[in-house]
XYZ file of N, CA, C and O in Angstrom:
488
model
N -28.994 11.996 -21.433
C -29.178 11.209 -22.651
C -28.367 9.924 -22.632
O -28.908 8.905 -23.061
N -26.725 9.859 -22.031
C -26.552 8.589 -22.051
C -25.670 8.759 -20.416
O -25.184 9.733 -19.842
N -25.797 6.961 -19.989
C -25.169 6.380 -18.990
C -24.311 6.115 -18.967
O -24.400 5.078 -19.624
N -23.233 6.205 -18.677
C -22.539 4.840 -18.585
C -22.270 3.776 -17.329
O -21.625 4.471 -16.544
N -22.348 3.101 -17.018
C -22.941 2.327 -15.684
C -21.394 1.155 -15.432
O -21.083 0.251 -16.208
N -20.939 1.387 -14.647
C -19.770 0.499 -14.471
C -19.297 -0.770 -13.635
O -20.251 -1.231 -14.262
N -18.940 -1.489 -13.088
C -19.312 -2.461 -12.370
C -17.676 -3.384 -12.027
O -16.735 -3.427 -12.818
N -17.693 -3.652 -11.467
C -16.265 -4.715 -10.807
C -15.137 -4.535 -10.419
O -14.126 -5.226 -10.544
N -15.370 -3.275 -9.780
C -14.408 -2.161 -8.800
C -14.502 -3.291 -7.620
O -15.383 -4.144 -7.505
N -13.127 -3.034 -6.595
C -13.120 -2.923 -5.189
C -11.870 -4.072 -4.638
O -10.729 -4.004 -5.095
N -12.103 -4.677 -4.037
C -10.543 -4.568 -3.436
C -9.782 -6.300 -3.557
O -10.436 -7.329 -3.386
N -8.379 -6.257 -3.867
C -7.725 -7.475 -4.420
C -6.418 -7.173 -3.816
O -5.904 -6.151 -3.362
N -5.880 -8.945 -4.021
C -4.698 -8.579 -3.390
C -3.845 -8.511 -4.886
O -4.313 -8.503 -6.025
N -2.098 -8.455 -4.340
C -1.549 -8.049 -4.541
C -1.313 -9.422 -6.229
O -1.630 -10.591 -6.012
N -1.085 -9.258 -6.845
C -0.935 -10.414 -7.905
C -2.098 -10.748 -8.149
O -2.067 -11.933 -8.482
N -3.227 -10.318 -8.170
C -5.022 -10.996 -8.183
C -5.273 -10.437 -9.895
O -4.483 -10.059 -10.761
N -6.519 -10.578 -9.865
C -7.250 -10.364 -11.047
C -8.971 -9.580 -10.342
O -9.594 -9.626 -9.282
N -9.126 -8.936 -11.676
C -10.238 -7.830 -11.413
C -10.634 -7.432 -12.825
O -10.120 -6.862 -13.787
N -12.325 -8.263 -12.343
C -12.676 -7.097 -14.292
C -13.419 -6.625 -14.243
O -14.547 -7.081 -14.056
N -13.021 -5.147 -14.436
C -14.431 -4.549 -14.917
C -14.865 -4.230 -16.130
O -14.159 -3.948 -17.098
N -16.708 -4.298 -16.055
C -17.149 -3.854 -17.321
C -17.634 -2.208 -17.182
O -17.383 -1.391 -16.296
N -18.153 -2.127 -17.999
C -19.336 -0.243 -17.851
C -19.802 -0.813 -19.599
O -19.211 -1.388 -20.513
N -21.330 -0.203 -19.348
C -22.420 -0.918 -20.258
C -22.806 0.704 -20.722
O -23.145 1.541 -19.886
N -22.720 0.939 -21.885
C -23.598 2.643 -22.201
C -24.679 2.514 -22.672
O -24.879 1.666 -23.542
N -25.837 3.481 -22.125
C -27.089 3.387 -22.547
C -27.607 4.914 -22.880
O -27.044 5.949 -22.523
N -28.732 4.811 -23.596
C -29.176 5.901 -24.046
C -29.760 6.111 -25.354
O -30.492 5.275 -25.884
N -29.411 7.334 -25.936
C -30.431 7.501 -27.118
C -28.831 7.278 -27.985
O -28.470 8.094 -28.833
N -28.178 6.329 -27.694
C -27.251 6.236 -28.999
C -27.144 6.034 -30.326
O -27.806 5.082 -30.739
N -26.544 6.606 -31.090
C -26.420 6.655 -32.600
C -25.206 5.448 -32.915
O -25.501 4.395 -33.481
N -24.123 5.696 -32.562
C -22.753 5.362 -33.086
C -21.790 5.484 -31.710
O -21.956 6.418 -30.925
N -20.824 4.503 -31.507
C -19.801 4.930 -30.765
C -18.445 4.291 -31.295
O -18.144 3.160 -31.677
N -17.737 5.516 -31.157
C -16.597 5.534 -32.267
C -15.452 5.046 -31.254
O -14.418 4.664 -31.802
N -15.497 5.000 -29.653
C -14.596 4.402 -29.099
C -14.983 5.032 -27.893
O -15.346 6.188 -27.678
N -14.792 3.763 -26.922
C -14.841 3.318 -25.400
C -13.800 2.842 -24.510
O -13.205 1.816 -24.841
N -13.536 3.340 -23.597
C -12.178 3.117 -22.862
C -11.937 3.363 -21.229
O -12.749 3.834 -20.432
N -10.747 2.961 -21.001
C -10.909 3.391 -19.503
C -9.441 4.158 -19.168
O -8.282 3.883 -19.480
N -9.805 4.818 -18.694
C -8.856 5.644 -17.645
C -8.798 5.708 -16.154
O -9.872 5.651 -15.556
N -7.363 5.852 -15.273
C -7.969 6.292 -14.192
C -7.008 7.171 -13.784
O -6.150 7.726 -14.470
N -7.327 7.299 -12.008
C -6.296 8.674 -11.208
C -6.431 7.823 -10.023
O -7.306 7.121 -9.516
N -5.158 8.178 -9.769
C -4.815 7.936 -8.502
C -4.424 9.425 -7.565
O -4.307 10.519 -8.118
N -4.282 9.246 -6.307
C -3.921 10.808 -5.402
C -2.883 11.498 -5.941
O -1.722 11.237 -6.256
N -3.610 12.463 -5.968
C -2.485 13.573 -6.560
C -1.544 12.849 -8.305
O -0.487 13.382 -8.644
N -1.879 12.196 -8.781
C -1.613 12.341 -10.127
C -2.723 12.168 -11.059
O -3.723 11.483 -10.843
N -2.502 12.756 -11.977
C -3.447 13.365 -12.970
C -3.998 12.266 -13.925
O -3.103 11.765 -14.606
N -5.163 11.795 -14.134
C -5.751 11.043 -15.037
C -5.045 10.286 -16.152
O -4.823 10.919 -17.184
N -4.701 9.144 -16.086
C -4.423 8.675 -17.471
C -4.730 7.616 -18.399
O -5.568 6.873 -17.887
N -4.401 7.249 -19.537
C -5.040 6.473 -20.196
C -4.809 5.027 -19.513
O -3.604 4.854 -19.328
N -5.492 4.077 -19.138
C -5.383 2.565 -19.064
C -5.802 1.940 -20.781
O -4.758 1.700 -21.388
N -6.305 1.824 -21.115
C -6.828 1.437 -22.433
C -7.822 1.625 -23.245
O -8.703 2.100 -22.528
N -8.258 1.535 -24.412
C -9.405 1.669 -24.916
C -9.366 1.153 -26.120
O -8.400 0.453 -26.422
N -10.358 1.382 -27.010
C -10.702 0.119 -28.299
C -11.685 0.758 -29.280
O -12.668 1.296 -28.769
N -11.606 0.774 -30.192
C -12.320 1.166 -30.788
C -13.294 0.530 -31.600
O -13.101 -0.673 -31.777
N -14.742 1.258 -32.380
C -15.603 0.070 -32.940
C -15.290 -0.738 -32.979
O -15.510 -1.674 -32.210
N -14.129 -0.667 -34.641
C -13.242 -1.684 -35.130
C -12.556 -2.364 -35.052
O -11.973 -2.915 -35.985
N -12.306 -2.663 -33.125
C -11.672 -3.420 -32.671
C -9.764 -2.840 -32.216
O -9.008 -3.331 -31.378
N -9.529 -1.652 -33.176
C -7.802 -1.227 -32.635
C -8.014 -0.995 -31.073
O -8.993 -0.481 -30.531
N -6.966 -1.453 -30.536
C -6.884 -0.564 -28.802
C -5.580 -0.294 -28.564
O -4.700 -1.096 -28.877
N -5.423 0.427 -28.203
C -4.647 1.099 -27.305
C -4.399 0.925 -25.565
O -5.297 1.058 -24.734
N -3.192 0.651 -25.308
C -2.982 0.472 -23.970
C -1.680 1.714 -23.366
O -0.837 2.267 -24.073
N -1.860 1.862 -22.057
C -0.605 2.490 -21.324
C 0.379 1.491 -21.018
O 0.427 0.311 -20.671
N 1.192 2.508 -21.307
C 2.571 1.368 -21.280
C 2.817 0.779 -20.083
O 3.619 -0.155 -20.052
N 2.174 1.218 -18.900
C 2.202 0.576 -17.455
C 1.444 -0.455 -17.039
O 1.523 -0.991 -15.934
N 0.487 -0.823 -18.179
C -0.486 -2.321 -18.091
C -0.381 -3.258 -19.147
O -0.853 -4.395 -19.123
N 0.728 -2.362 -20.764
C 0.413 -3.538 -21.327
C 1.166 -4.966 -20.988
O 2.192 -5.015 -20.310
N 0.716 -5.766 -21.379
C 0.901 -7.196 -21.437
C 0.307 -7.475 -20.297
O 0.657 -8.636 -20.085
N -0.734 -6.966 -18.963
C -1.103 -7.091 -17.736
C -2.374 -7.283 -18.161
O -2.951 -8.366 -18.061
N -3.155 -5.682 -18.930
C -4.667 -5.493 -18.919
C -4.980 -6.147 -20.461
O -4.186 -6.348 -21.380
N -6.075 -6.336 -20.407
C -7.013 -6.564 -22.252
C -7.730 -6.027 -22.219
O -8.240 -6.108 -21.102
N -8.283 -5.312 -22.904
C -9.855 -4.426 -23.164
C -10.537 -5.045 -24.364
O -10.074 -5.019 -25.504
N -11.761 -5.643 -23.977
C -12.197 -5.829 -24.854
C -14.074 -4.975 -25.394
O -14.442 -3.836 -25.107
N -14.840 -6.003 -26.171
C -15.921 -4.618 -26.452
C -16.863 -5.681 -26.857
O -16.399 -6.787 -27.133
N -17.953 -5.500 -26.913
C -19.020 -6.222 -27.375
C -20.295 -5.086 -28.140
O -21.192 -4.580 -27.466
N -20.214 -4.974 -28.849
C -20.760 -3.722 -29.564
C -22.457 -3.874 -29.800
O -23.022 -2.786 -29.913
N -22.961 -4.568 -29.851
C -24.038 -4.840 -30.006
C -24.844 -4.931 -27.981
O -26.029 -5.011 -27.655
N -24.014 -4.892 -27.385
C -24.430 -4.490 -25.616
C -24.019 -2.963 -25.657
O -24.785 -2.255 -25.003
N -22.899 -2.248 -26.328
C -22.525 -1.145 -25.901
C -21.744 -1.230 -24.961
O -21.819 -0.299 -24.158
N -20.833 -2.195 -24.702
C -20.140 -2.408 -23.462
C -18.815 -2.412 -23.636
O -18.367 -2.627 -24.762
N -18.127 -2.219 -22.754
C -16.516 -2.675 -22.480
C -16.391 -3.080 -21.387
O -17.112 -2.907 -20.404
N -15.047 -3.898 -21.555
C -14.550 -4.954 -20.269
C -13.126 -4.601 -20.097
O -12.770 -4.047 -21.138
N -12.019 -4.681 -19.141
C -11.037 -4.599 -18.681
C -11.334 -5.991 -17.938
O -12.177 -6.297 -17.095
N -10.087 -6.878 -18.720
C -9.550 -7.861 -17.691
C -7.774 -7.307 -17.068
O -6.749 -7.177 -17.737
N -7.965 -7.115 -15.774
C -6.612 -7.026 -14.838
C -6.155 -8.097 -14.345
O -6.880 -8.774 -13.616
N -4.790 -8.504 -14.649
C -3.852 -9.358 -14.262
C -2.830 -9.074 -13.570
O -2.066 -8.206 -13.992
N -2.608 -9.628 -12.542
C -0.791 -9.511 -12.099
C -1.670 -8.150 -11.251
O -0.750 -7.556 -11.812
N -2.169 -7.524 -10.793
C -1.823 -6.401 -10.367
C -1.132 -6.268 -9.103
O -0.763 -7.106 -8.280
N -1.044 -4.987 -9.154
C -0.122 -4.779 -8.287
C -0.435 -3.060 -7.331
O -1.274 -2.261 -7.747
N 0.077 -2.902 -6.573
C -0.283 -1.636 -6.066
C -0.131 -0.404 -6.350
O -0.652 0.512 -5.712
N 0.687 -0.254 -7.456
C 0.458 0.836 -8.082
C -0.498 0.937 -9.389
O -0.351 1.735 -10.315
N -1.595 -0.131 -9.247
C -2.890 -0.215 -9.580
C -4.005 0.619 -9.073
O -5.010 0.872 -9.737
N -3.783 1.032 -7.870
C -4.867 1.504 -6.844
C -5.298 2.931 -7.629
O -4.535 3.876 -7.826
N -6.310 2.873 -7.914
C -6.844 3.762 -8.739
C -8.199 4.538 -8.079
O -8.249 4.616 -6.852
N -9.076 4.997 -8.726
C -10.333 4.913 -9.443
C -10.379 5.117 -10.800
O -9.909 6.167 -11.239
N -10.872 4.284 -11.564
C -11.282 3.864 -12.761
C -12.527 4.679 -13.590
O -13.741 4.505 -13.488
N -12.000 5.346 -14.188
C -13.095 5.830 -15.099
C -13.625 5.252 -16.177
O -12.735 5.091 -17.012
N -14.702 4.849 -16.564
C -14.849 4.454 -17.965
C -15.580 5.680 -19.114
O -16.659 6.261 -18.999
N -14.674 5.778 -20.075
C -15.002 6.737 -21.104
C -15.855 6.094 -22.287
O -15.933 4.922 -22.655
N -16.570 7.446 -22.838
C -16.784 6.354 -24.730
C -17.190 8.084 -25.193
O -17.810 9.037 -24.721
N -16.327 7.713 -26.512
C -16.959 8.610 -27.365
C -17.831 8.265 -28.379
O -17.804 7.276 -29.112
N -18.584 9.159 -28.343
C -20.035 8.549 -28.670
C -21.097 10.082 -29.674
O -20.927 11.300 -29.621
N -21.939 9.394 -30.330
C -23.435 10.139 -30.904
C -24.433 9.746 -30.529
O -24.911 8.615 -30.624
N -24.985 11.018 -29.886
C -26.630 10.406 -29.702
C -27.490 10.862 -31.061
O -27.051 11.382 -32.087
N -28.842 10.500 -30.728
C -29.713 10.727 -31.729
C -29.968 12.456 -32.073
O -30.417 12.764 -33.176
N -29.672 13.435 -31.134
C -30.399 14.510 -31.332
C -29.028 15.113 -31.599
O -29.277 16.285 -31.879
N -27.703 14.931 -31.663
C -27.002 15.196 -32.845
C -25.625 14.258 -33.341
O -24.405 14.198 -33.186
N -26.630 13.659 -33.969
C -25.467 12.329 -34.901
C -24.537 12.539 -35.463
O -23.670 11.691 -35.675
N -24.487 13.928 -35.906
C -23.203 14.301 -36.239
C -21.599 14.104 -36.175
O -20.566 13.712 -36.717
N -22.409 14.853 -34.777
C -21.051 15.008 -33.332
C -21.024 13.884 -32.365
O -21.907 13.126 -31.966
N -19.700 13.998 -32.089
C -19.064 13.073 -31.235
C -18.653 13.714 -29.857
O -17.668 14.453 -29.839
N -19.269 13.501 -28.850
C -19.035 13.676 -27.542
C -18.335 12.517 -26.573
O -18.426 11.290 -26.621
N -17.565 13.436 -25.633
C -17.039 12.640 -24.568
C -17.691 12.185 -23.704
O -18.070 13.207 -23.134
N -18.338 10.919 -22.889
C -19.266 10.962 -21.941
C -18.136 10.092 -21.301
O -17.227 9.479 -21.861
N -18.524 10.237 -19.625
C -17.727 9.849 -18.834
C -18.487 8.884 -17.316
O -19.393 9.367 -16.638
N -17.965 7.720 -17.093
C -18.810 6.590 -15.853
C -18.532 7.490 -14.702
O -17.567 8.242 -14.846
N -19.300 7.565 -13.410
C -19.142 8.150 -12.028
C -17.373 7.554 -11.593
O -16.558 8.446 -11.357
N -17.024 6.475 -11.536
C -15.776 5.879 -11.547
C -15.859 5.079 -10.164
O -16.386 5.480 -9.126
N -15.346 4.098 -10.342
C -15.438 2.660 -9.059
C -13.605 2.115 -8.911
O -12.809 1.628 -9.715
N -13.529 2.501 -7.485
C -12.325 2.413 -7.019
C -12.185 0.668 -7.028
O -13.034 -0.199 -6.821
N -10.645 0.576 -7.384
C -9.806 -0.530 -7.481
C -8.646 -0.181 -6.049
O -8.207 0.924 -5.730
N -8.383 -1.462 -5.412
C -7.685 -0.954 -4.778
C -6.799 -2.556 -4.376
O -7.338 -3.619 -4.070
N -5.827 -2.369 -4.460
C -4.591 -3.576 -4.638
C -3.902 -3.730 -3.284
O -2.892 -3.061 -3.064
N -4.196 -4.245 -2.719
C -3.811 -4.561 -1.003
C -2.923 -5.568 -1.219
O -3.163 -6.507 -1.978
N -1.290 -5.358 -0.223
C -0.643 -6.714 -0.055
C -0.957 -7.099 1.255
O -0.562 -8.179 1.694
């Protein structure tokens, strides 16, 4: 029922810039918030940022003042602009959204992007 489709993964140097978006499609109702996370080897998933309808976001304390997340709501999309990075950037990137589809508007589900590796080379 929905996609999420991601795009502007892959490899930068060390101090570069990298943005990715992920676009959600489907039988959507409402999405109450879209975001990204990632993992690196052997540590466990964590938040990079996210935003909600209404525009609040939230960042990890290890990108803010680095990353911006922003949203364009009427595409269904989010963007991550990366600055400054650095190598303990090297990720893969998930993009999240919680979201309603049409066949139950109710509820709010987690849907989750395949995820597109970032990787910060000096």
């Amino acid at each position: 029922q929905v996609q999420l489709v991601e795009s502007g993964g892959g490899l930068v140097q060390v101090g570069g810039s990298l943005r990715l978006s992920c676009a959600a499609s489907g039988s959507i109702v409402s999405i109450n918030r879209m975001g990204w996370y990632r993992q690196a080897p052997g540590k466990q998933r964590e938040l990079v940022a996210d935003i909600t309808s209404g525009g609040n976001t939230n960042y990890g304390d290890s990108v803010k003042g680095r990353f911006t997340i922003s949203r364009d709501n009427a595409k269904n999309t989010v963007s991550l602009q990366m600055n400054s990075l650095q190598p303990e950037d090297t990720a893969v990137y998930y993009c999240n959204a919680l979201l309603s589809v049409l066949l139950t508007r109710h509820e709010y589900n987690n849907y989750w992007g395949q995820g597109t590796q970032v990787t910060v080379s000096s």
